[in-house]
Amino acid sequence: MNNENLQATLVMVHPDLKNDPLQNQGKIAVVNYDRDHNHEVYVAFENGQEAVYHPAELLRLKDKQEVFDDLMTNGTVMEPQDFGALYKIMLLQDRGSPKANWDALEIARDNPRIWERALEAPKQNHSVELNKAFTR
């Protein structure tokens, strides 16, 4: 992972993570720093708590275009609730604000059937658009 790529990205601790001493499964956090050489991602939670996770223990939203393409390709075979949740996620991502992205991640978290369609683990060299609001 590249520090420039993940810093200030919203992530969620994998809800199915078995061994988390902090019990933050399903909680959303902001990536403060990531260290590629030892595969550590430093995150901060809304309550001010900080933690270190391996990238495989975290999830983030897929790119909105990828979600849109999935809706167009597979929308007719999806359950209506799943389609609606993915559509809301895509619309929120289109807003591009930190609050909208947070809300989109919450929708994804609360709908386990769409995890595979809406979420992915952070990847190495995967560029991320940083919201201007994070840098203000």
PDB file of C-alpha atoms in Angstrom:
ATOM      1  CA  MET A   1       0.000   0.000   0.000  1.00  0.00           C
ATOM      2  CA  ASN A   2       1.117   3.491  -0.647  1.00  0.00           C
ATOM      3  CA  ASN A   3       0.731   6.070   2.107  1.00  0.00           C
ATOM      4  CA  GLU A   4      -0.455   8.706  -0.357  1.00  0.00           C
ATOM      5  CA  ASN A   5      -3.180   6.402  -1.609  1.00  0.00           C
ATOM      6  CA  LEU A   6      -4.912   5.398   1.608  1.00  0.00           C
ATOM      7  CA  GLN A   7      -4.334   8.332   3.902  1.00  0.00           C
ATOM      8  CA  ALA A   8      -7.641   9.990   4.889  1.00  0.00           C
ATOM      9  CA  THR A   9      -9.636   7.162   3.310  1.00  0.00           C
ATOM     10  CA  LEU A  10     -12.688   5.857   5.118  1.00  0.00           C
ATOM     11  CA  VAL A  11     -12.545   2.179   5.974  1.00  0.00           C
ATOM     12  CA  MET A  12     -14.545  -0.251   8.032  1.00  0.00           C
ATOM     13  CA  VAL A  13     -13.159  -2.952  10.278  1.00  0.00           C
ATOM     14  CA  HIS A  14     -14.342  -6.217   8.744  1.00  0.00           C
ATOM     15  CA  PRO A  15     -17.550  -7.174  10.564  1.00  0.00           C
ATOM     16  CA  ASP A  16     -16.545 -10.854  10.549  1.00  0.00           C
ATOM     17  CA  LEU A  17     -13.088 -10.232  12.033  1.00  0.00           C
ATOM     18  CA  LYS A  18     -12.686 -12.937  14.668  1.00  0.00           C
ATOM     19  CA  ASN A  19      -9.739 -11.655  16.699  1.00  0.00           C
ATOM     20  CA  ASP A  20     -10.030  -7.931  17.419  1.00  0.00           C
ATOM     21  CA  PRO A  21      -9.034  -7.120  20.987  1.00  0.00           C
ATOM     22  CA  LEU A  22     -10.661  -3.690  20.626  1.00  0.00           C
ATOM     23  CA  GLN A  23     -13.980  -5.184  19.431  1.00  0.00           C
ATOM     24  CA  ASN A  24     -14.271  -2.669  16.577  1.00  0.00           C
ATOM     25  CA  GLN A  25     -15.870  -5.058  14.099  1.00  0.00           C
ATOM     26  CA  GLY A  26     -18.117  -3.096  11.750  1.00  0.00           C
ATOM     27  CA  LYS A  27     -16.920   0.302  12.956  1.00  0.00           C
ATOM     28  CA  ILE A  28     -15.928   2.986  10.475  1.00  0.00           C
ATOM     29  CA  ALA A  29     -12.592   4.766  10.756  1.00  0.00           C
ATOM     30  CA  VAL A  30     -10.318   7.152   8.902  1.00  0.00           C
ATOM     31  CA  VAL A  31      -6.938   5.884   7.734  1.00  0.00           C
ATOM     32  CA  ASN A  32      -4.243   8.117   9.170  1.00  0.00           C
ATOM     33  CA  TYR A  33      -1.216   6.264   7.866  1.00  0.00           C
ATOM     34  CA  ASP A  34      -0.277   2.983   6.273  1.00  0.00           C
ATOM     35  CA  ARG A  35       3.054   1.196   6.231  1.00  0.00           C
ATOM     36  CA  ASP A  36       3.577  -0.976   3.198  1.00  0.00           C
ATOM     37  CA  HIS A  37       6.724  -2.734   4.420  1.00  0.00           C
ATOM     38  CA  ASN A  38       5.017  -4.328   7.426  1.00  0.00           C
ATOM     39  CA  HIS A  39       1.404  -4.237   6.215  1.00  0.00           C
ATOM     40  CA  GLU A  40       0.037  -2.014   8.951  1.00  0.00           C
ATOM     41  CA  VAL A  41      -2.779   0.476   8.563  1.00  0.00           C
ATOM     42  CA  TYR A  42      -3.218   3.059  11.312  1.00  0.00           C
ATOM     43  CA  VAL A  43      -6.813   4.194  11.742  1.00  0.00           C
ATOM     44  CA  ALA A  44      -8.745   6.600  13.967  1.00  0.00           C
ATOM     45  CA  PHE A  45     -12.327   6.007  15.034  1.00  0.00           C
ATOM     46  CA  GLU A  46     -15.049   8.554  15.625  1.00  0.00           C
ATOM     47  CA  ASN A  47     -14.672   8.220  19.403  1.00  0.00           C
ATOM     48  CA  GLY A  48     -10.981   9.197  19.158  1.00  0.00           C
ATOM     49  CA  GLN A  49      -9.700   5.652  19.619  1.00  0.00           C
ATOM     50  CA  GLU A  50      -6.800   4.658  17.371  1.00  0.00           C
ATOM     51  CA  ALA A  51      -5.784   1.194  16.231  1.00  0.00           C
ATOM     52  CA  VAL A  52      -3.523  -0.684  13.834  1.00  0.00           C
ATOM     53  CA  TYR A  53      -4.883  -3.305  11.422  1.00  0.00           C
ATOM     54  CA  HIS A  54      -3.631  -5.481   8.622  1.00  0.00           C
ATOM     55  CA  PRO A  55      -5.194  -4.368   5.297  1.00  0.00           C
ATOM     56  CA  ALA A  56      -7.044  -7.707   5.004  1.00  0.00           C
ATOM     57  CA  GLU A  57      -8.920  -6.831   8.209  1.00  0.00           C
ATOM     58  CA  LEU A  58     -10.383  -3.679   6.680  1.00  0.00           C
ATOM     59  CA  LEU A  59     -12.942  -2.955   3.982  1.00  0.00           C
ATOM     60  CA  ARG A  60     -13.642   0.136   1.936  1.00  0.00           C
ATOM     61  CA  LEU A  61     -16.178   1.062  -0.698  1.00  0.00           C
ATOM     62  CA  LYS A  62     -15.551  -0.007  -4.252  1.00  0.00           C
ATOM     63  CA  ASP A  63     -15.262   2.737  -6.817  1.00  0.00           C
ATOM     64  CA  LYS A  64     -18.669   4.212  -7.694  1.00  0.00           C
ATOM     65  CA  GLN A  65     -18.201   3.325 -11.367  1.00  0.00           C
ATOM     66  CA  GLU A  66     -17.657  -0.306 -10.426  1.00  0.00           C
ATOM     67  CA  VAL A  67     -20.854  -0.264  -8.354  1.00  0.00           C
ATOM     68  CA  PHE A  68     -22.731   1.393 -11.232  1.00  0.00           C
ATOM     69  CA  ASP A  69     -21.438  -1.152 -13.741  1.00  0.00           C
ATOM     70  CA  ASP A  70     -22.551  -3.985 -11.456  1.00  0.00           C
ATOM     71  CA  LEU A  71     -26.018  -2.443 -11.167  1.00  0.00           C
ATOM     72  CA  MET A  72     -26.320  -2.140 -14.935  1.00  0.00           C
ATOM     73  CA  THR A  73     -25.054  -5.665 -15.585  1.00  0.00           C
ATOM     74  CA  ASN A  74     -26.690  -7.587 -12.745  1.00  0.00           C
ATOM     75  CA  GLY A  75     -29.495  -5.335 -11.510  1.00  0.00           C
ATOM     76  CA  THR A  76     -32.285  -7.444 -12.981  1.00  0.00           C
ATOM     77  CA  VAL A  77     -31.233 -10.517 -10.984  1.00  0.00           C
ATOM     78  CA  MET A  78     -30.686  -8.705  -7.664  1.00  0.00           C
ATOM     79  CA  GLU A  79     -33.155  -8.606  -4.827  1.00  0.00           C
ATOM     80  CA  PRO A  80     -34.923  -5.212  -4.896  1.00  0.00           C
ATOM     81  CA  GLN A  81     -33.531  -4.327  -1.425  1.00  0.00           C
ATOM     82  CA  ASP A  82     -29.979  -5.078  -2.570  1.00  0.00           C
ATOM     83  CA  PHE A  83     -30.415  -3.039  -5.745  1.00  0.00           C
ATOM     84  CA  GLY A  84     -31.799  -0.134  -3.719  1.00  0.00           C
ATOM     85  CA  ALA A  85     -28.945  -0.240  -1.213  1.00  0.00           C
ATOM     86  CA  LEU A  86     -26.318  -0.307  -3.964  1.00  0.00           C
ATOM     87  CA  TYR A  87     -28.063   2.509  -5.802  1.00  0.00           C
ATOM     88  CA  LYS A  88     -28.085   4.651  -2.640  1.00  0.00           C
ATOM     89  CA  ILE A  89     -24.398   3.894  -2.089  1.00  0.00           C
ATOM     90  CA  MET A  90     -23.572   4.957  -5.631  1.00  0.00           C
ATOM     91  CA  LEU A  91     -25.566   8.205  -5.286  1.00  0.00           C
ATOM     92  CA  LEU A  92     -23.894   9.033  -1.980  1.00  0.00           C
ATOM     93  CA  GLN A  93     -20.459   8.360  -3.465  1.00  0.00           C
ATOM     94  CA  ASP A  94     -21.342  10.709  -6.298  1.00  0.00           C
ATOM     95  CA  ARG A  95     -21.798  13.531  -3.774  1.00  0.00           C
ATOM     96  CA  GLY A  96     -18.185  13.042  -2.764  1.00  0.00           C
ATOM     97  CA  SER A  97     -18.461  14.591   0.688  1.00  0.00           C
ATOM     98  CA  PRO A  98     -16.994  12.859   3.746  1.00  0.00           C
ATOM     99  CA  LYS A  99     -20.478  12.661   5.333  1.00  0.00           C
ATOM    100  CA  ALA A 100     -21.965  11.093   2.185  1.00  0.00           C
ATOM    101  CA  ASN A 101     -19.121   8.558   1.992  1.00  0.00           C
ATOM    102  CA  TRP A 102     -19.581   7.726   5.683  1.00  0.00           C
ATOM    103  CA  ASP A 103     -23.321   7.206   5.109  1.00  0.00           C
ATOM    104  CA  ALA A 104     -22.604   4.992   2.085  1.00  0.00           C
ATOM    105  CA  LEU A 105     -20.239   2.851   4.136  1.00  0.00           C
ATOM    106  CA  GLU A 106     -22.895   2.507   6.854  1.00  0.00           C
ATOM    107  CA  ILE A 107     -25.447   1.334   4.279  1.00  0.00           C
ATOM    108  CA  ALA A 108     -22.982  -1.248   3.010  1.00  0.00           C
ATOM    109  CA  ARG A 109     -22.134  -2.375   6.547  1.00  0.00           C
ATOM    110  CA  ASP A 110     -25.787  -2.855   7.418  1.00  0.00           C
ATOM    111  CA  ASN A 111     -26.521  -4.993   4.323  1.00  0.00           C
ATOM    112  CA  PRO A 112     -24.318  -8.122   4.451  1.00  0.00           C
ATOM    113  CA  ARG A 113     -25.781  -9.474   1.202  1.00  0.00           C
ATOM    114  CA  ILE A 114     -24.159  -6.634  -0.752  1.00  0.00           C
ATOM    115  CA  TRP A 115     -20.718  -6.733   0.878  1.00  0.00           C
ATOM    116  CA  GLU A 116     -19.194  -8.513  -2.089  1.00  0.00           C
ATOM    117  CA  ARG A 117     -20.712  -6.011  -4.520  1.00  0.00           C
ATOM    118  CA  ALA A 118     -20.001  -2.831  -2.542  1.00  0.00           C
ATOM    119  CA  LEU A 119     -16.874  -3.445  -0.465  1.00  0.00           C
ATOM    120  CA  GLU A 120     -13.278  -4.444  -1.032  1.00  0.00           C
ATOM    121  CA  ALA A 121     -10.107  -4.738   0.963  1.00  0.00           C
ATOM    122  CA  PRO A 122      -7.635  -1.890   0.482  1.00  0.00           C
ATOM    123  CA  LYS A 123      -5.196  -2.830  -2.280  1.00  0.00           C
ATOM    124  CA  GLN A 124      -1.617  -1.947  -2.977  1.00  0.00           C
ATOM    125  CA  ASN A 125      -1.134   0.821  -5.506  1.00  0.00           C
ATOM    126  CA  HIS A 126      -4.872   1.391  -5.747  1.00  0.00           C
ATOM    127  CA  SER A 127      -5.265   5.131  -6.186  1.00  0.00           C
ATOM    128  CA  VAL A 128      -7.921   6.812  -4.117  1.00  0.00           C
ATOM    129  CA  GLU A 129      -9.542  10.169  -4.747  1.00  0.00           C
ATOM    130  CA  LEU A 130      -9.054  12.152  -1.589  1.00  0.00           C
ATOM    131  CA  ASN A 131     -11.902  14.449  -0.739  1.00  0.00           C
ATOM    132  CA  LYS A 132     -10.935  18.091  -0.478  1.00  0.00           C
ATOM    133  CA  ALA A 133     -12.809  18.287   2.796  1.00  0.00           C
ATOM    134  CA  PHE A 134     -10.280  15.971   4.425  1.00  0.00           C
ATOM    135  CA  THR A 135      -7.440  18.344   3.629  1.00  0.00           C
ATOM    136  CA  ARG A 136      -9.091  21.501   4.916  1.00  0.00           C
TER     137      ARG A 136
END
